[in-house]
CSV table of C-alpha atoms in Angstrom, one decimal:
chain,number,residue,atom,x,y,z
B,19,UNK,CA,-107.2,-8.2,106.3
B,20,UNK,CA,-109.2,-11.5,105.9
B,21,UNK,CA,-113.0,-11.0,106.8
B,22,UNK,CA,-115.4,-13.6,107.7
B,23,UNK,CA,-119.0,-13.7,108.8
B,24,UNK,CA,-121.8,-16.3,109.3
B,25,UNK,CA,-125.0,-15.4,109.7
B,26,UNK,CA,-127.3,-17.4,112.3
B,27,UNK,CA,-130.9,-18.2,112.1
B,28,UNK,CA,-131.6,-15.1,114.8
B,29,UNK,CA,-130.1,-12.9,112.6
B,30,UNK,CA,-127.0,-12.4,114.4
B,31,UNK,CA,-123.4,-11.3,112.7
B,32,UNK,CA,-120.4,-12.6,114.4
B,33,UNK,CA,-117.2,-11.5,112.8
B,34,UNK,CA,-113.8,-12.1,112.9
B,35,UNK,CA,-110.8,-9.8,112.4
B,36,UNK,CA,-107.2,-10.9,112.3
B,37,UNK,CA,-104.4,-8.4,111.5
B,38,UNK,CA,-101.0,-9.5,110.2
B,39,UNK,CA,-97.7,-8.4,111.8
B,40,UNK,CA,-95.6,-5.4,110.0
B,41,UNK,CA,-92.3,-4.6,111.2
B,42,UNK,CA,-91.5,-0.8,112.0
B,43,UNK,CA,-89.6,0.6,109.0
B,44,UNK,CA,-87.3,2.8,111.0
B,45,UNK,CA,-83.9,1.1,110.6
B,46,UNK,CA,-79.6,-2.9,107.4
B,47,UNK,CA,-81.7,-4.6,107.4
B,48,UNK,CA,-79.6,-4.2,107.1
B,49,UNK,CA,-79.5,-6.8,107.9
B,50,UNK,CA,-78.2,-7.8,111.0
B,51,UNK,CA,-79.2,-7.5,114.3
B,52,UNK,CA,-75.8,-7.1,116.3
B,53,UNK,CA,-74.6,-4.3,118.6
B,54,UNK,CA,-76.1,-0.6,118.4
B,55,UNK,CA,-72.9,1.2,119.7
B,56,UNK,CA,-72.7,4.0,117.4
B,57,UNK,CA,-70.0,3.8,114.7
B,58,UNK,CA,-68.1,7.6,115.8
B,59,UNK,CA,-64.4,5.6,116.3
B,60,UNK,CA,-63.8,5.5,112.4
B,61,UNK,CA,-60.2,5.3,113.5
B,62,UNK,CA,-60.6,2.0,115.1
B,63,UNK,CA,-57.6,-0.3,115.1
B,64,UNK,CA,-57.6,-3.3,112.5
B,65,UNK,CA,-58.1,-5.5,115.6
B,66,UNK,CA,-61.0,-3.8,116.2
B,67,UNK,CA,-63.8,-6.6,115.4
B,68,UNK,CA,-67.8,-5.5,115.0
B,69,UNK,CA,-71.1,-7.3,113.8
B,70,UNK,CA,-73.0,-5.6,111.0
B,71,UNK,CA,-76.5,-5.0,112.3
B,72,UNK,CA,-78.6,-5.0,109.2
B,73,UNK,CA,-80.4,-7.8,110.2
B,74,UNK,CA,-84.0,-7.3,108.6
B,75,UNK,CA,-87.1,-7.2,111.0
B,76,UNK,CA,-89.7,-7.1,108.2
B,77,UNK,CA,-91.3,-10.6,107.4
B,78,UNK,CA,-92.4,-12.1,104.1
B,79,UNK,CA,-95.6,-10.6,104.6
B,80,UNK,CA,-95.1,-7.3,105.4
B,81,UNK,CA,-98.0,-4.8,102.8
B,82,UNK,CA,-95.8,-2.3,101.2
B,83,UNK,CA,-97.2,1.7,101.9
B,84,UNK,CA,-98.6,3.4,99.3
B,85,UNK,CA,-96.7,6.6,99.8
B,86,UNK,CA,-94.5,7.5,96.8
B,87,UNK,CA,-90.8,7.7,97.6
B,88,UNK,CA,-89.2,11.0,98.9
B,89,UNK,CA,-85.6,10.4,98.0
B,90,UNK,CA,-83.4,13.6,100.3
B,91,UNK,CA,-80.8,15.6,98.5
B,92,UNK,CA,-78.5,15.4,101.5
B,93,UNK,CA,-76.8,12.6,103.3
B,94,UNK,CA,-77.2,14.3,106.4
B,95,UNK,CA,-81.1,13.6,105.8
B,96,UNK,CA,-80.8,9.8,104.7
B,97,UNK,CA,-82.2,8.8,108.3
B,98,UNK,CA,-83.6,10.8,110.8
B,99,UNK,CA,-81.2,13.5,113.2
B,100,UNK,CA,-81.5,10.6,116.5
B,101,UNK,CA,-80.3,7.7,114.1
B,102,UNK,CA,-77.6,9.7,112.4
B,103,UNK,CA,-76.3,10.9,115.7
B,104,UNK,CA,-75.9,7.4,117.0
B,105,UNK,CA,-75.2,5.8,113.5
B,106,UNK,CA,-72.8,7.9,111.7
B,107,UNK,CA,-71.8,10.2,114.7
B,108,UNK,CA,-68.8,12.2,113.7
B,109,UNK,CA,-67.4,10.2,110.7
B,110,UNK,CA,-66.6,12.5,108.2
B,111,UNK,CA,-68.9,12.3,105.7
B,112,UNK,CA,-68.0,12.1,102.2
B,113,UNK,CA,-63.8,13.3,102.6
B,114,UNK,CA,-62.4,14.6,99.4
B,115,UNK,CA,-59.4,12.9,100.5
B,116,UNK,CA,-61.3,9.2,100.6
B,117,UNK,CA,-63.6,9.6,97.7
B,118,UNK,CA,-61.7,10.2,94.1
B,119,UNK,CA,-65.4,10.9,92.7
B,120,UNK,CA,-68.5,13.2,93.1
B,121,UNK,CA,-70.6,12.5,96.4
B,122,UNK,CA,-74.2,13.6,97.7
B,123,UNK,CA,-76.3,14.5,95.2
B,124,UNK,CA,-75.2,13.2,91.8
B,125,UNK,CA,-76.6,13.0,88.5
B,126,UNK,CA,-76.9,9.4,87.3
B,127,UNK,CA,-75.0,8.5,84.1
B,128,UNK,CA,-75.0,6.3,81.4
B,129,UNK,CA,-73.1,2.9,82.4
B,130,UNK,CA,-70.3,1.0,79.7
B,131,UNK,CA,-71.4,-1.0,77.1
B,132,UNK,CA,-69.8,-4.1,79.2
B,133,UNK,CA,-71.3,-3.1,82.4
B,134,UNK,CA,-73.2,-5.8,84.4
B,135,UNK,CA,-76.2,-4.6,86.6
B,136,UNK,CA,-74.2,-3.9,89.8
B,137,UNK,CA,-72.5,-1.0,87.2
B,138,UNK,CA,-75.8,-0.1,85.7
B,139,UNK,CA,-77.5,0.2,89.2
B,140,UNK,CA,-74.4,2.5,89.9
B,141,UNK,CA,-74.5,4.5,87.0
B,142,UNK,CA,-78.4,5.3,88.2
B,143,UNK,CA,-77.5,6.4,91.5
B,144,UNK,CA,-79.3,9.6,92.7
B,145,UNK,CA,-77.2,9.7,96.1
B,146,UNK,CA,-73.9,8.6,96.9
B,147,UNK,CA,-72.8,9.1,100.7
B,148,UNK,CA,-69.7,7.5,102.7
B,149,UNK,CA,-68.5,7.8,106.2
B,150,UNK,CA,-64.9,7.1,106.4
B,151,UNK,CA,-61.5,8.3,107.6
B,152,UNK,CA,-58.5,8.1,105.2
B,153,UNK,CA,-56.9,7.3,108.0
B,154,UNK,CA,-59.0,4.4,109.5
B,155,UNK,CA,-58.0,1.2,107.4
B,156,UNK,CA,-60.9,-0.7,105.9
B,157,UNK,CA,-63.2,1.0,108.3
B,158,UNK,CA,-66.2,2.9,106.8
B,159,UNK,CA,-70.2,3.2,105.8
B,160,UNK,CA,-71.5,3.9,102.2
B,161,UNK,CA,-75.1,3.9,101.1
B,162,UNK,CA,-76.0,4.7,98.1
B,163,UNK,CA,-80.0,5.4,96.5
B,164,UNK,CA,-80.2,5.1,92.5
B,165,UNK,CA,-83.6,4.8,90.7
B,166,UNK,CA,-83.5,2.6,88.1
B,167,UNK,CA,-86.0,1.2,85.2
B,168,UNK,CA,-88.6,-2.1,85.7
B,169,UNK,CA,-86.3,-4.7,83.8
B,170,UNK,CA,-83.5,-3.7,86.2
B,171,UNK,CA,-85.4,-3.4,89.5
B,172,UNK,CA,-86.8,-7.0,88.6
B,173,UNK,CA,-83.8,-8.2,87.4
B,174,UNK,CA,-81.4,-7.6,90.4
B,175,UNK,CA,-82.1,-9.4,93.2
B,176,UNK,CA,-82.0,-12.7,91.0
B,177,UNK,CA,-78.5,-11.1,90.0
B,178,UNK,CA,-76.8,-10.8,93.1
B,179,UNK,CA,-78.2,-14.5,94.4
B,180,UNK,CA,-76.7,-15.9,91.1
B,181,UNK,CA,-72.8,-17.6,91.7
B,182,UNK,CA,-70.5,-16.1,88.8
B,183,UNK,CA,-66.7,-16.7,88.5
B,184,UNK,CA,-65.2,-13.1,90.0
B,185,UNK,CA,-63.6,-10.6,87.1
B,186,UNK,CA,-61.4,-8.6,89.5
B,187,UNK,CA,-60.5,-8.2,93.0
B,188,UNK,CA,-63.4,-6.1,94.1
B,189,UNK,CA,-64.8,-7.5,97.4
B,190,UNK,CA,-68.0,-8.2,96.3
B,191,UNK,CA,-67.5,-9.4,92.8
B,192,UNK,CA,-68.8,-12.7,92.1
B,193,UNK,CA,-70.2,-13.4,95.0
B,194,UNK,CA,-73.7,-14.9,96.0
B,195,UNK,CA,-75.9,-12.8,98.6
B,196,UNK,CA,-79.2,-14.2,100.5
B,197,UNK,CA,-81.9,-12.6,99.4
B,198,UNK,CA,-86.0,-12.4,100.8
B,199,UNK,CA,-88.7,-10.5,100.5
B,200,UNK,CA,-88.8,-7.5,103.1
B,201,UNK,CA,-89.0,-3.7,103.8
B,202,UNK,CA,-91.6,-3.8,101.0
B,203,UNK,CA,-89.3,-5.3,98.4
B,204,UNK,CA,-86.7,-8.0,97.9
B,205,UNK,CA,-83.3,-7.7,100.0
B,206,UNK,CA,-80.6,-9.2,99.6
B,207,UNK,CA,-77.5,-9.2,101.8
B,208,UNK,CA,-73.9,-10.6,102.0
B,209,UNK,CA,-71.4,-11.0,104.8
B,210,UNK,CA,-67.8,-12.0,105.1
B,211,UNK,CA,-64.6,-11.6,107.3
B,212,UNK,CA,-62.2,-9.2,106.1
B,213,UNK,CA,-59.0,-11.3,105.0
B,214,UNK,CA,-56.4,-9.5,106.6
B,215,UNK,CA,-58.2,-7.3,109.2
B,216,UNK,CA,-60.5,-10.0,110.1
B,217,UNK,CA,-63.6,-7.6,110.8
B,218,UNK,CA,-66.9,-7.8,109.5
B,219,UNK,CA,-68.1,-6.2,106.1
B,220,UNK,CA,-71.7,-6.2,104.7
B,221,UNK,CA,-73.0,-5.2,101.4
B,222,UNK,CA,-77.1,-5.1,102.3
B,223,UNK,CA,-79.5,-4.3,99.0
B,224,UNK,CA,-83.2,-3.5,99.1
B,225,UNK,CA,-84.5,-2.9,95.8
B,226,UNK,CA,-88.4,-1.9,96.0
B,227,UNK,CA,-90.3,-0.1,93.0
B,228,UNK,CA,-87.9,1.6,91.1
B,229,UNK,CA,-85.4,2.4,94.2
B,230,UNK,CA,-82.2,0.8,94.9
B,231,UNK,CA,-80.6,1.4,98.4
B,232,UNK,CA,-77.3,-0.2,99.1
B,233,UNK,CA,-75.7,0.0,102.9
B,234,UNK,CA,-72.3,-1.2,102.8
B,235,UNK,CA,-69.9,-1.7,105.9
B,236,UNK,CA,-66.6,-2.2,107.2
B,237,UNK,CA,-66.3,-2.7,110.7
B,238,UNK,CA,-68.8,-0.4,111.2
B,239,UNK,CA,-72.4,-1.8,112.4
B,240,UNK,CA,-75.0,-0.4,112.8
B,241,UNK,CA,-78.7,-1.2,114.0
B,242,UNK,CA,-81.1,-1.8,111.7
B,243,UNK,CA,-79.8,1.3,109.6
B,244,UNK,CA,-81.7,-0.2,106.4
B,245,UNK,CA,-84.9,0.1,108.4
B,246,UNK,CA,-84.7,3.7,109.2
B,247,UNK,CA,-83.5,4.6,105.7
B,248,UNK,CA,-86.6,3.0,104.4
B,249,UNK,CA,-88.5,5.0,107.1
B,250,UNK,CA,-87.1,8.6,105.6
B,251,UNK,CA,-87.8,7.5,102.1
B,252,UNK,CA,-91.2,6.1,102.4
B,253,UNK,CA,-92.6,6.6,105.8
């Protein structure tokens, strides 16, 4: 808020008020605004094509809140009961059968000496939730919260918009996401075709303070899911 005020000879005050835009924090960024149909067919055929929605409505300028983080200890709680009924729907959430790992809740461990900051963000993770079917091909939505230290939170956003020559076949290894200032911190996003399925996939990252939240989808969009996560975790 920028406040001016000239005074006149007759003692009169005029002053002037202008308040800056913020977006509502209710919803990827997620970066991409595309279709709101809920994502409840996690079956869908490979032909089956979708637009992430994660498309950020914060701007540049959007004042962080001064409310510390509440991170939930139940996927079920990541967004509010409306935007998890038409979000995630009846995707099964966090199948034994899809996941070879520990999911919800999760103690954060301590990441390989080799690991780049994509592993050491993961090794932080405080909350690891995915909504797939074993038997729905690529299809599925994952979003994951980890806390991490200063040099880390500074560090990753400059990471992911960096170009590095990929080590293995994981979809997002190597690759160079978009990255801007919004939802009170930096995101940075990346979107591609799937290669054989051609569908849409998404890997959307807001790091803000010492909180990491990754949204990643496969034919699966959503509307403005980052958004409503950051709504649930700081108000």
């Amino acid at each position: 808020m920028k406040r001016s005020v000239n005074t006149a000879l007759v003692g009169l005050a005029l002053a002037g008020l202008l308040a800056g835009c913020a977006p509502a924090t209710g919803g990827a960024g997620a970066s991409t605004s595309g279709p709101t149909a809920p994502a409840t067919d996690v079956a869908a055929s490979p032909e089956a094509t979708a637009t992430p929605s994660e498309t950020p409505t914060a701007t540049p300028s959007q004042t962080p809140t001064t409310r510390p983080v509440s991170i939930p200890t139940d996927c079920t709680d990541l967004v509010d009961a409306a935007t998890y009924a038409a979000t995630m729907g009846d995707a099964p959430l966090n199948d034994p059968a899809y996941f070879g790992q520990p999911m919800g809740q999760v103690a954060p461990t301590a990441p390989g000496a080799d690991a780049d900051l994509r592993d050491v963000v993961a090794s932080a993770q405080v909350l690891r939730c995915g909504w797939a079917d074993v038997r729905a091909d690529v299809t599925g939505l994952f979003a994951d919260v980890s806390t991490v230290d200063a040099a880390t939170a500074a560090a990753y956003p400059a990471w992911l918009a960096e170009g590095r020559e990929p080590t293995s076949v994981f979809w997002l290894d190597g690759v160079v996401y978009d990255c801007s200032e919004a939802y009170g911190g930096s995101l940075c996003r990346y979107v591609t075709t799937h290669p054989m399925y051609g569908v849409d996939m998404a890997d959307t990252v807001l790091v803000r303070d010492d909180v990491v939240v990754t949204v990643s989808q496969r034919n699966f969009p959503t509307d403005d899911l980052m958004g409503s996560i950051v709504t649930r975790l700081w108000g």
